[in-house]
């Protein structure tokens, strides 16, 4: 049976389109866990990152955080989160371990880009803002945050795309998501399931990348957009 | 300048791609052997473009450029450039190479052996006034002025007959710039290179140029002559406006003191009697007296003191500024306005030569 | 079947002692997958970067395509390659290599672009040919940025190699996958800790190399 035939066969099965293992269910799982992870990570680290950026501290910490984040394999974080949560009593197959691991992965790029983005604002700009009598809060909300928005959004984009990718590995720790098709495809030697799963994951990641790139551009104040 | 020119530009034209107007429209210029020509003009006049066409950093659109009688277009650009020294404002020292390696760049390119390169580098480091210990350093470890000296040394390394300099002292602070200008002036006097020197600083162009070319927008030569001539007789309104105010002062800076203009003034030997001293002061209409001891300048005394004791026993005050016979009329003018006595005193090795006042300076410039 | 919490202690040193040979084998596998992938990635990136520098318009499509490859999650890329090359090391190397391209090319081009114009003009003025200028001025001066790219690519690849466990490879990832299936802490920790250690060692190695190759950049501080 050719790859194409097995893809067609998989797509023609009714369970592919409805029920607990349908594409819609798996896609929904994948997306909600990813979105939730990025939002929770943002709520956890952004206040600290904004504050550190504003007082112009912590750039060394920010660099270290990315380097460490890069060196620790996401598969490993996922495995550790899984074992810890199972030992704490979570059920196998529940999304919590995946969610915790994804939060841990989403946090570093958002933290670092926010700290770096705010610190990248010209000191002269901030000094003149203070010189005109803006309060610290107004300096932050009126000057620093708008000017650092593109870099912050880039952090969100990097985090989200990485989270989408790592959520795929969730199937290796007994969770669902679109990775389920790939892992099951490997296990059952079901080429159709494998390829459909891979294509869907790939498309989702690319869609996330493009969508957040557009948001990043939209978040860029007009005055600092690169001239065409 | 005798003989064939070292650099000849004939009907050279440059139109940059995408531009409707020529940066250089139709320029012809001869530069003599051993001559330093300064190119000056407002921004957009094409002075830098002209300079860079000589070593083909910018390729001319049309026209002919000859260097030492050879068509510059007939040889590969990189070979042409190895025989032309090049100094730019941003210096462009190679950050990954030590100062010694930087200076030795062209000799290494043209295949000198290392011993000869080392010898030459050591010689150049001394010529441009760098410390020998700088040779092992990287460019980022040098000050701006030191980097510029290294840049000049690098351009001189393979002893090229021609040197192109594009605002070489433009990026250093004014004090260092003055010093570098004078050092380069001396250096040029000794080495006798053919130099083309682009600048936007009129004083620099006057100081360094044997001849000056004043360019208008589009590479039009408004005037090409020795600085004295340009200052004395600007060829057009454009040149006059470009030279700006203080044209007279700039000219004074170029004119040497003429010994024939010197007056003896109220200067007497210490053996002179008080009565004679009074007569001299009266004759010159002044209330001070310059004292000489066998032609040596001692200083000056107030007229009221002449009767108090013999001139020899008086305590003369020194002249704050004295000139020598090499000085320019501009420094003479400076001496006049800063001295108590309103005169400029000329001394050669301690021997009094004479003095100038405002009137004789004004005469010097109208001659 | 597996038993929850096979041992009460986190690290079973006996297990490590008994499996030291296997750990060494997996170290070699992890290292060679990383080295081959980054090595091939560097060669391809160099070629693409030279194209991008020569014909500027090609840089945008090149970053587009390599960016696309970079975005596709590793597990999906392994799966997509199965019908093409099968379930083997070739599959892993192709996928891992494709992740290095974007990072290395970007740093190559950014590094070359960062060479000051004045240096290039001076080099031209001294009589360097285009080729000599590229290899003797631009490449050495871009080295710190280029090596920074190799560091990021290498550290990222070390992490991704663990996922090749699903292809029956994995290097240290093999231990993580086994540990997951048997709920055995020691194996998971061995896999994660050694992977981080390998990434750190390689990162430091590149840093040392960068310092050695660009003494001018260090002394400037």
Tab-separated table of N, CA, C and O in Angstrom, chain C residues 81 85-95 169:
chain	number	residue	atom	x	y	z
C	81	UNK	N	9.438	12.552	6.868
C	81	UNK	CA	10.573	12.002	6.130
C	81	UNK	C	10.511	10.485	6.045
C	81	UNK	O	11.227	9.871	5.254
C	85	UNK	N	12.746	8.571	3.281
C	85	UNK	CA	14.025	7.907	3.567
C	85	UNK	C	13.907	6.755	4.559
C	85	UNK	O	14.869	6.022	4.764
C	86	UNK	N	12.739	6.597	5.189
C	86	UNK	CA	12.584	5.510	6.140
C	86	UNK	C	12.880	5.931	7.570
C	86	UNK	O	13.064	7.110	7.855
C	87	UNK	N	12.902	4.937	8.431
C	87	UNK	CA	13.090	5.175	9.861
C	87	UNK	C	14.543	4.915	10.217
C	87	UNK	O	14.895	3.811	10.597
C	88	UNK	N	15.406	5.875	10.039
C	88	UNK	CA	16.823	5.591	10.274
C	88	UNK	C	17.594	6.873	10.591
C	88	UNK	O	17.023	7.946	10.726
C	89	UNK	N	18.899	6.742	10.661
C	89	UNK	CA	19.739	7.882	11.022
C	89	UNK	C	19.711	8.957	9.938
C	89	UNK	O	19.823	10.154	10.243
C	90	UNK	N	19.563	8.541	8.680
C	90	UNK	CA	19.493	9.542	7.604
C	90	UNK	C	18.328	10.497	7.853
C	90	UNK	O	18.449	11.713	7.719
C	91	UNK	N	17.188	9.918	8.199
C	91	UNK	CA	16.008	10.700	8.532
C	91	UNK	C	16.352	11.729	9.606
C	91	UNK	O	16.105	12.925	9.452
C	92	UNK	N	16.964	11.256	10.686
C	92	UNK	CA	17.291	12.141	11.807
C	92	UNK	C	18.228	13.250	11.355
C	92	UNK	O	18.019	14.430	11.676
C	93	UNK	N	19.257	12.894	10.590
C	93	UNK	CA	20.255	13.897	10.203
C	93	UNK	C	19.642	14.944	9.277
C	93	UNK	O	19.909	16.137	9.422
C	94	UNK	N	18.790	14.495	8.338
C	94	UNK	CA	18.162	15.476	7.441
C	94	UNK	C	17.341	16.474	8.250
C	94	UNK	O	17.454	17.694	8.093
C	95	UNK	N	16.521	15.949	9.161
C	95	UNK	CA	15.665	16.836	9.948
C	95	UNK	C	16.495	17.771	10.835
C	95	UNK	O	16.292	18.988	10.845
C	169	UNK	N	16.664	6.059	17.761
C	169	UNK	CA	18.020	6.585	17.999
C	169	UNK	C	17.996	7.302	19.338
C	169	UNK	O	17.804	6.676	20.360
